[in-house]
PDB file of C-alpha atoms in Angstrom:
ATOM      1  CA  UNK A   1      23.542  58.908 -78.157  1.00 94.00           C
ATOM      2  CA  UNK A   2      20.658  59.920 -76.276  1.00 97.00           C
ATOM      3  CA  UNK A   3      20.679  57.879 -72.676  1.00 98.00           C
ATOM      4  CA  UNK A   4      17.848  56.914 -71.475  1.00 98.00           C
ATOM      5  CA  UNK A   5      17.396  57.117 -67.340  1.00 98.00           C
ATOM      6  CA  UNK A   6      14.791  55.318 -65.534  1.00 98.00           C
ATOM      7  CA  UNK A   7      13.662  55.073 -61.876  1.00 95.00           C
ATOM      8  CA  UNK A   8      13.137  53.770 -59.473  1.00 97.00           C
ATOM      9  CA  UNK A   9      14.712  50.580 -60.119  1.00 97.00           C
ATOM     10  CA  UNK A  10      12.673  48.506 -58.521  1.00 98.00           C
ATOM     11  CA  UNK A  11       9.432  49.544 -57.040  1.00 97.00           C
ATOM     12  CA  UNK A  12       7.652  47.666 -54.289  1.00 96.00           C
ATOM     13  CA  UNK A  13       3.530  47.832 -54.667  1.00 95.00           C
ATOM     14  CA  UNK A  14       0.705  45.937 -53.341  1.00 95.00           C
ATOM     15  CA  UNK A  15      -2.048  44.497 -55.272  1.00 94.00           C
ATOM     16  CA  UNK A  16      -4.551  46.929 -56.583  1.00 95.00           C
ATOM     17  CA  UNK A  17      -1.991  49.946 -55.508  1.00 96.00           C
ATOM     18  CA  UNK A  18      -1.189  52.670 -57.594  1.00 97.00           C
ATOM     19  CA  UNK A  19       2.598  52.595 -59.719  1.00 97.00           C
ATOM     20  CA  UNK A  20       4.564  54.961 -61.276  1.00 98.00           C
ATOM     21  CA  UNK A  21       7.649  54.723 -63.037  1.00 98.00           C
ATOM     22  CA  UNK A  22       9.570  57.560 -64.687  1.00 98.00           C
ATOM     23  CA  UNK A  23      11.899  57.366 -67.475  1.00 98.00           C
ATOM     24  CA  UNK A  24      13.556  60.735 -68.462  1.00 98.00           C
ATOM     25  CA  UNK A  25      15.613  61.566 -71.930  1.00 98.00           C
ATOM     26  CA  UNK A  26      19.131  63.129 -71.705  1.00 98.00           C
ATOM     27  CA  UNK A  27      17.508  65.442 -74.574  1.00 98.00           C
ATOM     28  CA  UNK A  28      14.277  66.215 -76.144  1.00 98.00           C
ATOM     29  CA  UNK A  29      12.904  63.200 -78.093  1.00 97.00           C
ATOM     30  CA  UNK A  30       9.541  64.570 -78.399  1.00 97.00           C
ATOM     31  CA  UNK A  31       6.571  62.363 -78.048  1.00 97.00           C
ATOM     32  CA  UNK A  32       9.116  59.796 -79.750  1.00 97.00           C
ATOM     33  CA  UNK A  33       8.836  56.905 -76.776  1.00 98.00           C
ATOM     34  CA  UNK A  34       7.587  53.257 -76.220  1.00 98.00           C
ATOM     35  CA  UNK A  35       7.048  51.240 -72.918  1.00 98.00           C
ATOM     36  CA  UNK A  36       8.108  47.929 -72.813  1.00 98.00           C
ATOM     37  CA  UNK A  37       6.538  44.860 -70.143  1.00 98.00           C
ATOM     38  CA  UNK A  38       9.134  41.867 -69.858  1.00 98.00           C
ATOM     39  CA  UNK A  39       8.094  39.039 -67.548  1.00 97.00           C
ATOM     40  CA  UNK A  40      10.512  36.456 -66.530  1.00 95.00           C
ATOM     41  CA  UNK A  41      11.445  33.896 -69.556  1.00 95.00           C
ATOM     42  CA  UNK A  42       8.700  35.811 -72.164  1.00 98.00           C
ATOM     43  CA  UNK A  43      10.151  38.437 -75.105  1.00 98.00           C
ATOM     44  CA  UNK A  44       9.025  41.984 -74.069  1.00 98.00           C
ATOM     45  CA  UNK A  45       5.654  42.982 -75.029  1.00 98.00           C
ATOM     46  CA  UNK A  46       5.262  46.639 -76.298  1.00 98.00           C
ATOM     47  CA  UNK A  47       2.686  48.363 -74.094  1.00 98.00           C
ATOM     48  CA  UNK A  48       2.630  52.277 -75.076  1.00 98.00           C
ATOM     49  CA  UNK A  49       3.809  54.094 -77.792  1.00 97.00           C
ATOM     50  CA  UNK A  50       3.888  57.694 -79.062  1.00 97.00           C
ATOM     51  CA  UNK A  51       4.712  58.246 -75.039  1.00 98.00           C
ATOM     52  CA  UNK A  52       0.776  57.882 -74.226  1.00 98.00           C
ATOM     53  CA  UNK A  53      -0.767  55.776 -77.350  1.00 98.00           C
ATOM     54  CA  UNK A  54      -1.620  52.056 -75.766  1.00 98.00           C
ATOM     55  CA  UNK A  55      -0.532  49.261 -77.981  1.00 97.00           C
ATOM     56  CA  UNK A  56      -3.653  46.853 -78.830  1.00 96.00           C
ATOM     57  CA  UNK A  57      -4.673  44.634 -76.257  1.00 96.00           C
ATOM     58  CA  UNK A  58      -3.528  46.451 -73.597  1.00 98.00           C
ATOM     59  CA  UNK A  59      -5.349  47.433 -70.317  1.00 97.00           C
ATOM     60  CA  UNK A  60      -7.273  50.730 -69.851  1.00 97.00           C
ATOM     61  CA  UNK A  61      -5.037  50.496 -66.509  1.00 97.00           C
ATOM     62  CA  UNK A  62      -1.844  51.090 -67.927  1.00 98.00           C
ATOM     63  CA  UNK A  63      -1.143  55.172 -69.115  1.00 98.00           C
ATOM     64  CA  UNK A  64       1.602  56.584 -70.374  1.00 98.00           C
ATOM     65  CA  UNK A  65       2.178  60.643 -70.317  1.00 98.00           C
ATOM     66  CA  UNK A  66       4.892  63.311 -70.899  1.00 98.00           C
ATOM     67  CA  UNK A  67       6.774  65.100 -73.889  1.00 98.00           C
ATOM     68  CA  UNK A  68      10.106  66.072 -74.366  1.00 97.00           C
ATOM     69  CA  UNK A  69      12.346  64.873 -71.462  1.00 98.00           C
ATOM     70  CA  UNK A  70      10.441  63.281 -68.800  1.00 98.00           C
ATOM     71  CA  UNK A  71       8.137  60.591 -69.111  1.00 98.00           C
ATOM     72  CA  UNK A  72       5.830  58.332 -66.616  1.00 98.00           C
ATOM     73  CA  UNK A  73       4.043  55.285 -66.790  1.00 98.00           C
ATOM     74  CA  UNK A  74       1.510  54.723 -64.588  1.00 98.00           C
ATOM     75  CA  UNK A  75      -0.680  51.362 -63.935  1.00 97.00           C
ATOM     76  CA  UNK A  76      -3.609  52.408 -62.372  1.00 94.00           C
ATOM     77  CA  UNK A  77      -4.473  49.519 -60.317  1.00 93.00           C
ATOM     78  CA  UNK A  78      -1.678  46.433 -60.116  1.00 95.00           C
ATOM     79  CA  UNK A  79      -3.247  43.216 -61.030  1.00 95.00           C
ATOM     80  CA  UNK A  80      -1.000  39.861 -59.878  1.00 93.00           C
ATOM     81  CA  UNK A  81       0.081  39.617 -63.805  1.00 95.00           C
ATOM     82  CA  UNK A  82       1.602  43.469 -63.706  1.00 96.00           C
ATOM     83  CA  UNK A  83       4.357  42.287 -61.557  1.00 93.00           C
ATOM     84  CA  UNK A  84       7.303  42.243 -64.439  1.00 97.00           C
ATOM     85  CA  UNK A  85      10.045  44.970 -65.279  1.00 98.00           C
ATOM     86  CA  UNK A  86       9.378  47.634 -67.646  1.00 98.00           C
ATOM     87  CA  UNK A  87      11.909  49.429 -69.829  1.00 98.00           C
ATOM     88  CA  UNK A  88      11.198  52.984 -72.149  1.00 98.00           C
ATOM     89  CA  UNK A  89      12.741  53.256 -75.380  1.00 98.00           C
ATOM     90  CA  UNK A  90      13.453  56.295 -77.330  1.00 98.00           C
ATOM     91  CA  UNK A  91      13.154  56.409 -81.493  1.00 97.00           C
ATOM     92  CA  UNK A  92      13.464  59.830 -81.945  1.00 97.00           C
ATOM     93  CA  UNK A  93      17.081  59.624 -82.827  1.00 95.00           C
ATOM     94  CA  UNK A  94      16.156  56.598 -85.155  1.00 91.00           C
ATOM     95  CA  UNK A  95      19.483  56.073 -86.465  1.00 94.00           C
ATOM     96  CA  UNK A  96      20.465  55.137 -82.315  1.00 96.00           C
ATOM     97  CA  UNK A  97      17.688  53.591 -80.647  1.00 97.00           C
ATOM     98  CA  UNK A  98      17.762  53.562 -77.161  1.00 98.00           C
ATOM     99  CA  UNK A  99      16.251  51.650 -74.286  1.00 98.00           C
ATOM    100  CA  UNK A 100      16.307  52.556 -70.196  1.00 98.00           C
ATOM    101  CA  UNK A 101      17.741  50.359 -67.870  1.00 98.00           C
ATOM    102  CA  UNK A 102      14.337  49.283 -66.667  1.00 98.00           C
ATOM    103  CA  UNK A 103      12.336  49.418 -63.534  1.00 98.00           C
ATOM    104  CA  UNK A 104      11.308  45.934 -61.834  1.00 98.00           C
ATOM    105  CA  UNK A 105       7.399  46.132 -59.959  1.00 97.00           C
ATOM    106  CA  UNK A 106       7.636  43.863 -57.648  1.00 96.00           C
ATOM    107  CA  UNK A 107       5.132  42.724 -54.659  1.00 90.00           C
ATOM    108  CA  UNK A 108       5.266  44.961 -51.668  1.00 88.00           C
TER     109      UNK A 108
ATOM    110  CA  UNK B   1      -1.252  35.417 -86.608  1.00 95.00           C
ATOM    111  CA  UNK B   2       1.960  37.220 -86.577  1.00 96.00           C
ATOM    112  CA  UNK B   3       5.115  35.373 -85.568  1.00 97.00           C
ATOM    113  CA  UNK B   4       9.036  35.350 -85.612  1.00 98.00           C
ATOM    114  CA  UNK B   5      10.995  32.929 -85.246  1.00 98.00           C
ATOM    115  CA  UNK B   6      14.859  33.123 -84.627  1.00 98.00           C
ATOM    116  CA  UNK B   7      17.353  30.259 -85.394  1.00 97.00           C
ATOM    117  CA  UNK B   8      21.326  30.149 -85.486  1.00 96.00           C
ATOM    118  CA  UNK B   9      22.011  30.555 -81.910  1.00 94.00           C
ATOM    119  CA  UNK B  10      24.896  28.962 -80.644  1.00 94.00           C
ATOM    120  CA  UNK B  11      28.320  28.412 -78.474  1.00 97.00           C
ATOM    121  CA  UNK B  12      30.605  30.306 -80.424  1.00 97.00           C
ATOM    122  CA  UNK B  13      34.605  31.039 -79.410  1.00 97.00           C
ATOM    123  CA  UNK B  14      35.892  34.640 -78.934  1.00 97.00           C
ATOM    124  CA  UNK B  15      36.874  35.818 -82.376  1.00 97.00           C
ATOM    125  CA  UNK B  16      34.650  33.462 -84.230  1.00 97.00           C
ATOM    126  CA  UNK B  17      31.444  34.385 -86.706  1.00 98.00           C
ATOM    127  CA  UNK B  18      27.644  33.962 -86.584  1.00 97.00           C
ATOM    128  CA  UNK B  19      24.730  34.150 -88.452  1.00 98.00           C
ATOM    129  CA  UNK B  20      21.627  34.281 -86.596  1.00 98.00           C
ATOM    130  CA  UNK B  21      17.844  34.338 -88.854  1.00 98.00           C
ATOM    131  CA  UNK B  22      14.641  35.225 -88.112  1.00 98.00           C
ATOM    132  CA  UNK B  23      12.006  33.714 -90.193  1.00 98.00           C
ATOM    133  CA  UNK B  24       8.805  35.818 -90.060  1.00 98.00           C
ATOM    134  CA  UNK B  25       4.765  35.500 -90.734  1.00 97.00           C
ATOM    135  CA  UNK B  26       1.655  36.521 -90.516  1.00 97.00           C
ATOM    136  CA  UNK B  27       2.408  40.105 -91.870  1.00 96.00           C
ATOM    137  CA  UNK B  28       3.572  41.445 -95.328  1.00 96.00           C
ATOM    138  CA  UNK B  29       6.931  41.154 -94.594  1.00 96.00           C
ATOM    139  CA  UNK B  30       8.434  44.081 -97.019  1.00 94.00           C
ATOM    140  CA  UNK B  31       6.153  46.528 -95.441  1.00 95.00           C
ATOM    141  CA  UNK B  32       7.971  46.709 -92.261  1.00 96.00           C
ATOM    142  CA  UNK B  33      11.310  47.977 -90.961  1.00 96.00           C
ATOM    143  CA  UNK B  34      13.070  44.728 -88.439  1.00 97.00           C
ATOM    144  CA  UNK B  35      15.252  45.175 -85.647  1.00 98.00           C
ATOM    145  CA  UNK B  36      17.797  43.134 -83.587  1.00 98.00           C
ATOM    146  CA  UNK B  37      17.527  43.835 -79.771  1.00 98.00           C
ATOM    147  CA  UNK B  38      19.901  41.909 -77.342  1.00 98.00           C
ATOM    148  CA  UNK B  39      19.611  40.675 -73.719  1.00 98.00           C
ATOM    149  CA  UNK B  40      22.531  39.710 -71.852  1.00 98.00           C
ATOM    150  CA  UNK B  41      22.004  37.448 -69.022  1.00 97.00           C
ATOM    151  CA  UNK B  42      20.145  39.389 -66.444  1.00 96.00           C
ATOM    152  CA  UNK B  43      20.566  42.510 -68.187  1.00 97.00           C
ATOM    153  CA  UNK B  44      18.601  45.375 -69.886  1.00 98.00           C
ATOM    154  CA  UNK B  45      17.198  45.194 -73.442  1.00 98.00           C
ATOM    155  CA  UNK B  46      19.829  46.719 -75.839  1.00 98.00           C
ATOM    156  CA  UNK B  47      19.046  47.209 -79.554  1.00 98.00           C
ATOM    157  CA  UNK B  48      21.974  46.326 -82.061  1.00 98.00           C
ATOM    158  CA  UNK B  49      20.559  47.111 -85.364  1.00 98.00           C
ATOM    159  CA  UNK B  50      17.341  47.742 -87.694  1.00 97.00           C
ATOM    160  CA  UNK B  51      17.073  47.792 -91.347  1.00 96.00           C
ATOM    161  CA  UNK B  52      14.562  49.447 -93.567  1.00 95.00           C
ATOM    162  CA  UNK B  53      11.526  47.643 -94.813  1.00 95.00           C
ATOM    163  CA  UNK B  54      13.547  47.327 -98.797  1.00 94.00           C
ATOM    164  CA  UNK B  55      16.631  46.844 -97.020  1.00 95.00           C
ATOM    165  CA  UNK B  56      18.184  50.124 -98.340  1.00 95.00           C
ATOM    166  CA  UNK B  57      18.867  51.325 -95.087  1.00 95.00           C
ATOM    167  CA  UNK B  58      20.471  49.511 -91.993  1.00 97.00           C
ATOM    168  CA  UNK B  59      22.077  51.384 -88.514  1.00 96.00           C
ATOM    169  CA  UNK B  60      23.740  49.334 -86.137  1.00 97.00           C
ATOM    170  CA  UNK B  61      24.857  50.577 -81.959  1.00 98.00           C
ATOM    171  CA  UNK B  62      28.420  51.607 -81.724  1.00 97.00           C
ATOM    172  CA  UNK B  63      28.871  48.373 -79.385  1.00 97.00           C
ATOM    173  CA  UNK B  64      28.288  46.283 -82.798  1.00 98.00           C
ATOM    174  CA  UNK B  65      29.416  48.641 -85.450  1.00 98.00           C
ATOM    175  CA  UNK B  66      31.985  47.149 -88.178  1.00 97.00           C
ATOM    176  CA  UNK B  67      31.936  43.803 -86.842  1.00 98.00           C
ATOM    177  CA  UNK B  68      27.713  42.999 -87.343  1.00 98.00           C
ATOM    178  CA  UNK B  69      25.661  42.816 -90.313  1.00 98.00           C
ATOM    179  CA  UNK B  70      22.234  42.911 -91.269  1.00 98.00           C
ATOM    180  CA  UNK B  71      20.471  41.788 -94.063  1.00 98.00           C
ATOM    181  CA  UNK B  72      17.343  40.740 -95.145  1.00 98.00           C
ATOM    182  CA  UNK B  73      15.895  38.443 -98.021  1.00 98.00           C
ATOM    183  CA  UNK B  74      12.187  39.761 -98.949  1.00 97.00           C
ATOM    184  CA  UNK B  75      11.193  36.909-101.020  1.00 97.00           C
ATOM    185  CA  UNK B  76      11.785  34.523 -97.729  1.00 98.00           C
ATOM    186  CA  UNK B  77      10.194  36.614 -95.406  1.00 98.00           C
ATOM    187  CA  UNK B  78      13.419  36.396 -93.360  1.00 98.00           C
ATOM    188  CA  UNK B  79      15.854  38.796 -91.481  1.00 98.00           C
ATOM    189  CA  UNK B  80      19.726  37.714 -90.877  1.00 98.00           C
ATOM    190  CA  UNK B  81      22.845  38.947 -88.809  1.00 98.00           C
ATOM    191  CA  UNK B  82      25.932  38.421 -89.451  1.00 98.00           C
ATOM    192  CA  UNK B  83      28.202  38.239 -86.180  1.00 98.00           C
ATOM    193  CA  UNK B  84      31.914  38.682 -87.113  1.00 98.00           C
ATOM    194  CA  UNK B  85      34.716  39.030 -84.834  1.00 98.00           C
ATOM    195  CA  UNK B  86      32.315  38.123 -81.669  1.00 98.00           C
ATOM    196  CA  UNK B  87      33.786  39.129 -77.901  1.00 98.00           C
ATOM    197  CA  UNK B  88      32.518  37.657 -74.464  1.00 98.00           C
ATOM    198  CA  UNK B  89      30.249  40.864 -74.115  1.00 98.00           C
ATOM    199  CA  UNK B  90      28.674  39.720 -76.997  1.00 98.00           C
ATOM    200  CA  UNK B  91      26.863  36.530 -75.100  1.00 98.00           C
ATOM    201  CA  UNK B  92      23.152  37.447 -75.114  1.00 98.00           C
ATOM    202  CA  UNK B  93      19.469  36.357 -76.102  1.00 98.00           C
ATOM    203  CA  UNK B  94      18.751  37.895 -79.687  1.00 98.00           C
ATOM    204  CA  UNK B  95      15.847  39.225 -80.150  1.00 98.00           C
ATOM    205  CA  UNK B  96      14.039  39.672 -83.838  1.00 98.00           C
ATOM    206  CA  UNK B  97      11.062  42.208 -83.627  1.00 98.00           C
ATOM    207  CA  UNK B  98       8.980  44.199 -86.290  1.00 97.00           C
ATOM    208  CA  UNK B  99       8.665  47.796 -86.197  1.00 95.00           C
ATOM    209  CA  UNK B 100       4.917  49.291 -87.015  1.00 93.00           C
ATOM    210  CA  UNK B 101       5.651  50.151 -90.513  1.00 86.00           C
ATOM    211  CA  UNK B 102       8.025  51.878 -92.436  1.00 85.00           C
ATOM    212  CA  UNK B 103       8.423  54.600 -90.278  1.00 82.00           C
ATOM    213  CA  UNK B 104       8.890  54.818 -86.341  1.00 78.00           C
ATOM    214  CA  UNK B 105      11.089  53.146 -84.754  1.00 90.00           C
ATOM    215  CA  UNK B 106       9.579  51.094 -82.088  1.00 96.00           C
ATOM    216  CA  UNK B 107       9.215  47.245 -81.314  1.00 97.00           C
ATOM    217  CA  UNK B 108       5.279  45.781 -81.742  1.00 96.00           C
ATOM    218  CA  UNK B 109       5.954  42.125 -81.885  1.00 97.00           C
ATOM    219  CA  UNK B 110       9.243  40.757 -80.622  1.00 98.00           C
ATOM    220  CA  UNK B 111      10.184  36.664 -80.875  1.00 98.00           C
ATOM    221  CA  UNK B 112      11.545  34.700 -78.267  1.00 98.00           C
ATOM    222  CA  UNK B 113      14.999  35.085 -78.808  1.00 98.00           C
ATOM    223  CA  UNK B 114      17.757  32.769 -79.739  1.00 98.00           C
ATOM    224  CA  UNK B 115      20.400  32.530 -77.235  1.00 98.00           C
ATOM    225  CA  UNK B 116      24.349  33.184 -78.327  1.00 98.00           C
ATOM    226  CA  UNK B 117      27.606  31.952 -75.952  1.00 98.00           C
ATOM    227  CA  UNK B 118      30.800  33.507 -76.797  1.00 98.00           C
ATOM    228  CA  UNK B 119      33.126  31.442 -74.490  1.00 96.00           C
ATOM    229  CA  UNK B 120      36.543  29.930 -74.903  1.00 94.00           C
TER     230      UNK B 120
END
């Protein structure tokens, strides 16, 4: 099973700040990763794919980057509705999906 | 517009059998490979299973292996799991969600879960 590690968990930010949340792989799954946005009460919402590939719909603020192991997610500029935890999934190894244990933005 | 809807969800005693159902829309159904993902209460998202868009193919997590099974019936446009032998760590919101296509492996639209109790 490929584990899936992500930090911090929970990241304090002010409005119109700058986040960044890493997820990294235990081994390679190539480009093979999706980011996940659940707010509280909603189903998740897929955000990126293909590690930097935005799903459609989503902001221009929200860029995903990395290859192999290590992985970020950045949200260029937190808007009120950004406040919600995110989780990265792997599908490389297809026949074991995988998901992080999330990262929680919350209001600094 | 494409939905999902899951059903079945229930209070359910240790031991005991399930099947939950996802009725889906909006999308050509048989194109797409369909997941199960799992939330226990204020937990992490963990998938339990996907299937293959002709239902050929099915993987389940190790957590839910030999006692789950999925299934799907094409002509309904509907997914199923079958919950057998169901333990306490089994209590979660199930999730039903569509993969992209036939091929990878992620989760672009997700329903809003129907919520299982296994509880003496």
């Amino acid at each position: 099973e490929i584990v899936m590690t992500q930090s911090p968990a929970t990241l304090s930010v002010s409005p119109g700040e700058r986040a960044t949340l890493s997820c990294r792989a235990s081994q390679s799954v190539s480009s093979n990763l999706a980011w996940y946005q659940q707010k509280p009460g909603q189903a998740p919402r897929l955000l990126i794919y293909g590690a930097s590939t935005r799903a459609t719909g989503i902001p221009a603020r929200f860029s995903g980057s990395g290859s192999g192991t290590e992985f970020t997610l950045t949200i260029s500029s937190l808007q009120s509705e950004d406040f919600a935890v995110y989780y990265c999934q792997q599908y490389n190894n297809w026949r074991a999906l995988t998901f992080g244990g999330g990262t929680k933005v919350e209001i600094k | 517009e494409v939905q999902l809807v899951e059903s079945g969800g229930v209070v359910v005693q240790p031991g005991g059998s399930l099947r939950l159902s996802c009725a889906a829309s909006g999308f050509t159904f048989d194109d797409y490979t369909m997941h199960w993902v799992r939330q226990a209460p204020g937990k992490g998202l963990e998938w339990v299973s996907l299937i293959s868009w002709d239902g050929g193919s099915t993987y389940y997590a190790d957590s839910v292996k030999g006692r789950f099974t999925i299934s799907r019936d094409n002509s309904k446009n509907s997914l199923y799991l079958q919950m057998n032998s169901l333990r306490t760590e089994d209590t979660a919101l199930y999730y039903c969600a569509k993969g992209p296509g036939r091929s990878y492996y992620y989760m672009d639209v997700w329903g809003k879960g129907t919520t299982v109790t296994v509880s003496s």
